[in-house]
């Protein structure tokens, strides 16, 4: 029960990595706030946690709206009296488009959700953690926050806006970690490879592309949401008390190639 008595906020908690992490925090004793733009998804996650004997609060929130992020964060503190841990997992997937064909609208949307949304969340989380003198924040970046994608890559994906947004998350994470380490707050990023979630549903619908993808992974498989969740819990736990400002790949060895 590493998080007994602590309160955790999970954005993007209505599915995928966010849902798995919310459940994992609850299993370790945390009181969990599950936030998602999809209220139904957030409520389903919260109900599953409660059915397993945990404590959860479902919140509907659009992380691209400053007032909504402030209200979401305050709701956690109002409900639990504190905010100890946060996972910022809300995001959108890649666009699969070469740079010259990428629309301005798609670029803006991806950056707004994946990068500006993380900025707004981290800022509000820090407003509560810094005065308390403690806290741990984990942002979901990506292997594509550590490497580029293009037609000539091992997978052949083209995701310029997604790449830019996730590189931005890594940079933001490092800056926040450096700024607030002396205040007792740690900020890290987890960088998943391809994980079996709704966001990677494309590969389930196109078996030939999935087979090509799996050949690029040394272990021949995609990751599971709980494998990311367990890394997040470690990064937010006292076991990682000297770890801050890292971008931690959980990618089955993909980036080692």
Tab-separated table of N, CA and C in Angstrom, residues 154-228:
chain	number	residue	atom	x	y	z
A	154	UNK	N	11.813	2.529	-39.054
A	154	UNK	CA	11.519	1.101	-38.963
A	154	UNK	C	10.027	0.824	-39.068
A	155	UNK	N	9.207	1.792	-38.626
A	155	UNK	CA	7.762	1.605	-38.670
A	155	UNK	C	7.150	2.397	-39.817
A	156	UNK	N	7.820	3.462	-40.252
A	156	UNK	CA	7.331	4.237	-41.382
A	156	UNK	C	6.197	5.177	-41.041
A	157	UNK	N	6.080	5.550	-39.770
A	157	UNK	CA	5.019	6.471	-39.381
A	157	UNK	C	5.450	7.911	-39.650
A	158	UNK	N	4.468	8.749	-39.966
A	158	UNK	CA	4.718	10.181	-40.146
A	158	UNK	C	3.829	10.929	-39.164
A	159	UNK	N	4.428	11.538	-38.145
A	159	UNK	CA	3.631	12.177	-37.109
A	159	UNK	C	4.313	13.467	-36.634
A	160	UNK	N	4.482	14.449	-37.517
A	160	UNK	CA	5.234	15.643	-37.118
A	160	UNK	C	4.613	16.419	-35.963
A	161	UNK	N	3.302	16.575	-35.944
A	161	UNK	CA	2.677	17.319	-34.853
A	161	UNK	C	2.751	16.532	-33.550
A	162	UNK	N	2.493	15.240	-33.617
A	162	UNK	CA	2.559	14.392	-32.429
A	162	UNK	C	3.987	14.374	-31.878
A	163	UNK	N	4.962	14.208	-32.760
A	163	UNK	CA	6.359	14.236	-32.344
A	163	UNK	C	6.704	15.541	-31.653
A	164	UNK	N	6.315	16.645	-32.264
A	164	UNK	CA	6.627	17.946	-31.687
A	164	UNK	C	5.981	18.111	-30.316
A	165	UNK	N	4.728	17.659	-30.192
A	165	UNK	CA	4.028	17.815	-28.914
A	165	UNK	C	4.687	16.986	-27.820
A	166	UNK	N	5.102	15.772	-28.144
A	166	UNK	CA	5.695	14.907	-27.129
A	166	UNK	C	7.131	15.319	-26.793
A	167	UNK	N	7.879	15.822	-27.761
A	167	UNK	CA	9.174	16.414	-27.438
A	167	UNK	C	8.976	17.603	-26.494
A	168	UNK	N	7.911	18.366	-26.736
A	168	UNK	CA	7.610	19.496	-25.860
A	168	UNK	C	7.298	19.060	-24.440
A	169	UNK	N	6.581	17.948	-24.306
A	169	UNK	CA	6.272	17.424	-22.966
A	169	UNK	C	7.557	17.049	-22.226
A	170	UNK	N	8.496	16.442	-22.947
A	170	UNK	CA	9.768	16.080	-22.312
A	170	UNK	C	10.503	17.331	-21.844
A	171	UNK	N	10.556	18.360	-22.682
A	171	UNK	CA	11.229	19.597	-22.299
A	171	UNK	C	10.547	20.294	-21.141
A	172	UNK	N	9.227	20.336	-21.173
A	172	UNK	CA	8.464	20.945	-20.086
A	172	UNK	C	8.704	20.198	-18.782
A	173	UNK	N	8.744	18.884	-18.860
A	173	UNK	CA	8.986	18.059	-17.674
A	173	UNK	C	10.332	18.396	-17.042
A	174	UNK	N	11.366	18.511	-17.858
A	174	UNK	CA	12.694	18.813	-17.337
A	174	UNK	C	12.731	20.195	-16.677
A	175	UNK	N	12.112	21.173	-17.322
A	175	UNK	CA	12.117	22.525	-16.757
A	175	UNK	C	11.371	22.573	-15.428
A	176	UNK	N	10.208	21.918	-15.364
A	176	UNK	CA	9.434	21.905	-14.122
A	176	UNK	C	10.201	21.193	-13.018
A	177	UNK	N	10.872	20.104	-13.376
A	177	UNK	CA	11.648	19.350	-12.388
A	177	UNK	C	12.757	20.211	-11.800
A	178	UNK	N	13.446	20.943	-12.632
A	178	UNK	CA	14.540	21.786	-12.166
A	178	UNK	C	14.033	22.953	-11.328
A	179	UNK	N	12.917	23.524	-11.730
A	179	UNK	CA	12.377	24.685	-11.021
A	179	UNK	C	11.879	24.345	-9.625
A	180	UNK	N	11.351	23.132	-9.441
A	180	UNK	CA	10.635	22.853	-8.195
A	180	UNK	C	11.218	21.699	-7.374
A	181	UNK	N	12.407	21.232	-7.734
A	181	UNK	CA	13.058	20.205	-6.924
A	181	UNK	C	13.314	20.711	-5.505
A	182	UNK	N	13.717	21.961	-5.384
A	182	UNK	CA	14.014	22.509	-4.055
A	182	UNK	C	12.755	22.686	-3.225
A	183	UNK	N	11.591	22.661	-3.871
A	183	UNK	CA	10.319	22.776	-3.153
A	183	UNK	C	9.777	21.415	-2.750
A	184	UNK	N	10.514	20.342	-3.068
A	184	UNK	CA	10.094	19.007	-2.673
A	184	UNK	C	9.176	18.317	-3.657
A	185	UNK	N	9.033	18.885	-4.856
A	185	UNK	CA	8.154	18.294	-5.874
A	185	UNK	C	9.001	17.679	-6.989
A	186	UNK	N	8.710	16.435	-7.319
A	186	UNK	CA	9.399	15.746	-8.402
A	186	UNK	C	8.495	15.686	-9.634
A	187	UNK	N	9.097	15.887	-10.804
A	187	UNK	CA	8.349	15.861	-12.061
A	187	UNK	C	9.108	14.995	-13.055
A	188	UNK	N	8.461	13.958	-13.539
A	188	UNK	CA	9.064	13.040	-14.501
A	188	UNK	C	8.110	12.788	-15.662
A	189	UNK	N	8.638	12.163	-16.696
A	189	UNK	CA	7.808	11.762	-17.837
A	189	UNK	C	8.028	10.289	-18.116
A	190	UNK	N	6.968	9.621	-18.505
A	190	UNK	CA	7.062	8.243	-18.973
A	190	UNK	C	6.872	8.270	-20.486
A	191	UNK	N	7.675	7.485	-21.190
A	191	UNK	CA	7.676	7.520	-22.658
A	191	UNK	C	7.317	6.136	-23.201
A	192	UNK	N	6.029	5.854	-23.337
A	192	UNK	CA	5.619	4.521	-23.794
A	192	UNK	C	5.950	4.278	-25.264
A	193	UNK	N	6.198	3.015	-25.563
A	193	UNK	CA	6.183	2.590	-26.957
A	193	UNK	C	4.747	2.362	-27.382
A	194	UNK	N	4.533	1.500	-28.343
A	194	UNK	CA	3.170	1.201	-28.797
A	194	UNK	C	2.488	0.300	-27.762
A	195	UNK	N	1.382	0.774	-27.230
A	195	UNK	CA	0.671	0.092	-26.156
A	195	UNK	C	-0.723	-0.293	-26.657
A	196	UNK	N	-1.199	-1.436	-26.204
A	196	UNK	CA	-2.536	-1.924	-26.601
A	196	UNK	C	-3.609	-1.097	-25.893
A	197	UNK	N	-4.020	-0.007	-26.520
A	197	UNK	CA	-5.051	0.886	-25.996
A	197	UNK	C	-5.981	1.284	-27.139
A	198	UNK	N	-7.090	1.974	-26.828
A	198	UNK	CA	-7.953	2.462	-27.909
A	198	UNK	C	-7.220	3.354	-28.908
A	199	UNK	N	-6.169	4.070	-28.450
A	199	UNK	CA	-5.446	4.973	-29.336
A	199	UNK	C	-4.672	4.225	-30.416
A	200	UNK	N	-4.333	2.975	-30.158
A	200	UNK	CA	-3.609	2.182	-31.159
A	200	UNK	C	-4.539	1.190	-31.856
A	201	UNK	N	-5.821	1.488	-31.860
A	201	UNK	CA	-6.797	0.616	-32.491
A	201	UNK	C	-6.556	0.413	-33.974
A	202	UNK	N	-5.883	1.370	-34.618
A	202	UNK	CA	-5.566	1.249	-36.042
A	202	UNK	C	-4.884	-0.077	-36.346
A	203	UNK	N	-3.983	-0.477	-35.456
A	203	UNK	CA	-3.216	-1.696	-35.716
A	203	UNK	C	-4.067	-2.951	-35.567
A	204	UNK	N	-5.069	-2.894	-34.708
A	204	UNK	CA	-5.972	-4.038	-34.592
A	204	UNK	C	-6.839	-4.174	-35.835
A	205	UNK	N	-7.120	-3.045	-36.464
A	205	UNK	CA	-7.965	-3.046	-37.659
A	205	UNK	C	-7.182	-3.381	-38.918
A	206	UNK	N	-5.850	-3.295	-38.865
A	206	UNK	CA	-5.009	-3.546	-40.035
A	206	UNK	C	-3.910	-4.549	-39.645
A	207	UNK	N	-4.231	-5.835	-39.681
A	207	UNK	CA	-3.289	-6.868	-39.228
A	207	UNK	C	-1.939	-6.819	-39.932
A	208	UNK	N	-1.930	-6.441	-41.199
A	208	UNK	CA	-0.659	-6.414	-41.923
A	208	UNK	C	0.250	-5.308	-41.381
A	209	UNK	N	-0.342	-4.178	-41.024
A	209	UNK	CA	0.446	-3.091	-40.435
A	209	UNK	C	0.899	-3.462	-39.029
A	210	UNK	N	0.047	-4.180	-38.292
A	210	UNK	CA	0.454	-4.596	-36.949
A	210	UNK	C	1.620	-5.567	-37.029
A	211	UNK	N	1.591	-6.487	-37.990
A	211	UNK	CA	2.686	-7.439	-38.146
A	211	UNK	C	3.984	-6.705	-38.456
A	212	UNK	N	3.886	-5.676	-39.289
A	212	UNK	CA	5.064	-4.865	-39.614
A	212	UNK	C	5.566	-4.142	-38.371
A	213	UNK	N	4.633	-3.615	-37.582
A	213	UNK	CA	5.000	-2.924	-36.343
A	213	UNK	C	5.714	-3.864	-35.388
A	214	UNK	N	5.168	-5.051	-35.193
A	214	UNK	CA	5.736	-5.981	-34.219
A	214	UNK	C	7.139	-6.438	-34.606
A	215	UNK	N	7.431	-6.452	-35.895
A	215	UNK	CA	8.784	-6.813	-36.333
A	215	UNK	C	9.808	-5.773	-35.890
A	216	UNK	N	9.341	-4.558	-35.620
A	216	UNK	CA	10.249	-3.494	-35.185
A	216	UNK	C	10.548	-3.556	-33.695
A	217	UNK	N	9.826	-4.399	-32.958
A	217	UNK	CA	10.032	-4.526	-31.520
A	217	UNK	C	10.834	-5.784	-31.211
A	218	UNK	N	11.923	-5.647	-30.445
A	218	UNK	CA	12.767	-6.811	-30.152
A	218	UNK	C	12.000	-7.978	-29.545
A	219	UNK	N	11.012	-7.690	-28.710
A	219	UNK	CA	10.239	-8.747	-28.076
A	219	UNK	C	9.066	-9.223	-28.904
A	220	UNK	N	8.821	-8.585	-30.045
A	220	UNK	CA	7.769	-9.023	-30.950
A	220	UNK	C	6.363	-8.768	-30.470
A	221	UNK	N	6.181	-7.806	-29.570
A	221	UNK	CA	4.828	-7.515	-29.084
A	221	UNK	C	4.689	-6.047	-28.717
A	222	UNK	N	3.430	-5.602	-28.613
A	222	UNK	CA	3.126	-4.293	-28.072
A	222	UNK	C	3.073	-4.385	-26.549
A	223	UNK	N	3.133	-3.232	-25.887
A	223	UNK	CA	3.043	-3.202	-24.438
A	223	UNK	C	1.602	-3.202	-23.967
A	224	UNK	N	1.428	-3.410	-22.673
A	224	UNK	CA	0.115	-3.398	-22.053
A	224	UNK	C	-0.007	-2.164	-21.143
A	225	UNK	N	-1.219	-1.614	-21.013
A	225	UNK	CA	-1.393	-0.408	-20.189
A	225	UNK	C	-0.848	-0.554	-18.776
A	226	UNK	N	-1.005	-1.723	-18.173
A	226	UNK	CA	-0.549	-1.880	-16.793
A	226	UNK	C	0.969	-1.837	-16.684
A	227	UNK	N	1.668	-2.142	-17.779
A	227	UNK	CA	3.122	-2.040	-17.751
A	227	UNK	C	3.564	-0.582	-17.650
A	228	UNK	N	2.794	0.308	-18.228
A	228	UNK	CA	3.066	1.737	-18.075
A	228	UNK	C	2.639	2.194	-16.680
